[in-house]
Tab-separated table of C-alpha atoms in Angstrom:
chain	number	residue	atom	x	y	z
A	1	MET	CA	225.412	-60.430	106.656
A	2	PRO	CA	226.786	-63.881	107.486
A	3	VAL	CA	230.445	-64.730	106.914
A	4	ALA	CA	232.073	-68.138	106.538
A	5	ARG	CA	235.557	-69.520	107.114
A	6	HIS	CA	237.098	-72.852	106.226
A	7	VAL	CA	239.515	-73.768	109.000
A	8	SER	CA	242.354	-76.307	109.139
A	9	VAL	CA	243.768	-77.142	112.582
A	10	THR	CA	246.999	-79.092	113.088
A	11	GLY	CA	248.624	-80.551	116.198
A	12	ARG	CA	247.343	-83.178	118.613
A	13	VAL	CA	243.745	-82.705	117.517
A	14	GLN	CA	242.518	-86.245	116.833
A	15	GLY	CA	241.623	-88.778	119.506
A	16	VAL	CA	241.124	-86.019	122.085
A	17	PHE	CA	237.371	-85.357	121.607
A	18	PHE	CA	238.224	-82.281	119.513
A	19	ARG	CA	235.270	-82.642	117.115
A	20	ASP	CA	232.682	-83.023	119.881
A	21	TRP	CA	234.212	-80.069	121.694
A	22	VAL	CA	234.012	-77.968	118.494
A	23	ARG	CA	230.338	-78.886	118.046
A	24	GLU	CA	229.509	-77.975	121.657
A	25	GLU	CA	231.376	-74.657	121.434
A	26	ALA	CA	229.801	-73.829	118.057
A	27	GLU	CA	226.308	-74.475	119.404
A	28	ALA	CA	227.020	-72.338	122.492
A	29	ILE	CA	228.346	-69.452	120.355
A	30	GLY	CA	225.601	-69.791	117.746
A	31	VAL	CA	227.575	-70.573	114.588
A	32	SER	CA	226.682	-73.257	112.073
A	33	GLY	CA	228.697	-75.579	109.839
A	34	TRP	CA	230.618	-78.811	110.331
A	35	VAL	CA	233.843	-80.364	111.631
A	36	ARG	CA	235.690	-83.533	110.534
A	37	ASN	CA	238.948	-85.428	110.973
A	38	CYS	CA	241.279	-85.643	107.968
A	39	PRO	CA	243.389	-88.690	107.069
A	40	ASP	CA	246.611	-86.675	107.560
A	41	GLY	CA	245.823	-85.911	111.230
A	42	ARG	CA	244.353	-82.424	110.775
A	43	VAL	CA	240.864	-81.352	111.748
A	44	GLU	CA	238.901	-79.292	109.218
A	45	ALA	CA	235.861	-77.164	109.923
A	46	HIS	CA	233.452	-74.879	108.118
A	47	VAL	CA	232.198	-72.129	110.438
A	48	GLU	CA	229.577	-69.567	109.461
A	49	GLY	CA	227.399	-66.974	111.130
A	50	ASP	CA	227.698	-63.345	112.075
A	51	GLU	CA	231.276	-62.076	111.980
A	52	ALA	CA	231.694	-61.617	115.741
A	53	ALA	CA	230.489	-65.172	116.435
A	54	VAL	CA	232.729	-66.666	113.728
A	55	ASP	CA	235.715	-64.734	115.111
A	56	ALA	CA	234.920	-66.000	118.627
A	57	MET	CA	234.771	-69.603	117.372
A	58	ILE	CA	238.069	-69.232	115.523
A	59	ALA	CA	239.685	-67.877	118.696
A	60	LYS	CA	238.488	-71.027	120.498
A	61	LEU	CA	239.915	-73.217	117.707
A	62	HIS	CA	243.340	-71.668	118.325
A	63	ARG	CA	243.201	-73.002	121.902
A	64	GLY	CA	241.208	-76.230	121.520
A	65	PRO	CA	239.941	-78.392	124.364
A	66	PRO	CA	242.225	-79.098	127.363
A	67	SER	CA	243.298	-82.505	125.998
A	68	ALA	CA	244.414	-81.115	122.621
A	69	LYS	CA	247.613	-79.341	121.592
A	70	VAL	CA	246.888	-76.967	118.720
A	71	GLU	CA	250.012	-76.166	116.714
A	72	ASP	CA	248.622	-74.160	113.792
A	73	VAL	CA	245.344	-72.829	112.394
A	74	HIS	CA	244.837	-71.821	108.752
A	75	LEU	CA	241.777	-69.887	107.578
A	76	TRP	CA	240.169	-69.287	104.214
A	77	GLU	CA	237.226	-67.009	103.513
A	78	VAL	CA	234.501	-69.003	101.781
A	79	GLU	CA	230.878	-68.480	100.823
A	80	PRO	CA	228.249	-69.233	103.471
A	81	PHE	CA	226.113	-72.319	102.731
A	82	ASP	CA	223.320	-71.477	105.185
A	83	PHE	CA	223.771	-74.645	107.262
A	84	ASP	CA	221.109	-75.483	109.791
A	85	GLY	CA	223.068	-76.175	112.974
A	86	PHE	CA	226.538	-77.637	113.467
A	87	GLU	CA	227.453	-81.265	112.753
A	88	VAL	CA	230.329	-83.662	113.231
A	89	ARG	CA	231.139	-85.300	109.917
A	90	HIS	CA	232.823	-88.695	109.559
């Protein structure tokens, strides 16, 4: 049974290749969804898949890529949308 989480990440997460890193990590883990920058400096993502894979992706979002500085991560349980793959949204 797939699960889905909406994730909001704050800190130094824009201009540091965060979205491309998220897409690469999501594809490696096998989750689907999307990631985008927000006007207020946050990065938002929708992550869905099996629970263990979603949890693994969320753990990675708490760390971020080496060039980022993640300050906080907020999660909401949401309904899966059955996305095909993982995309960077603009």
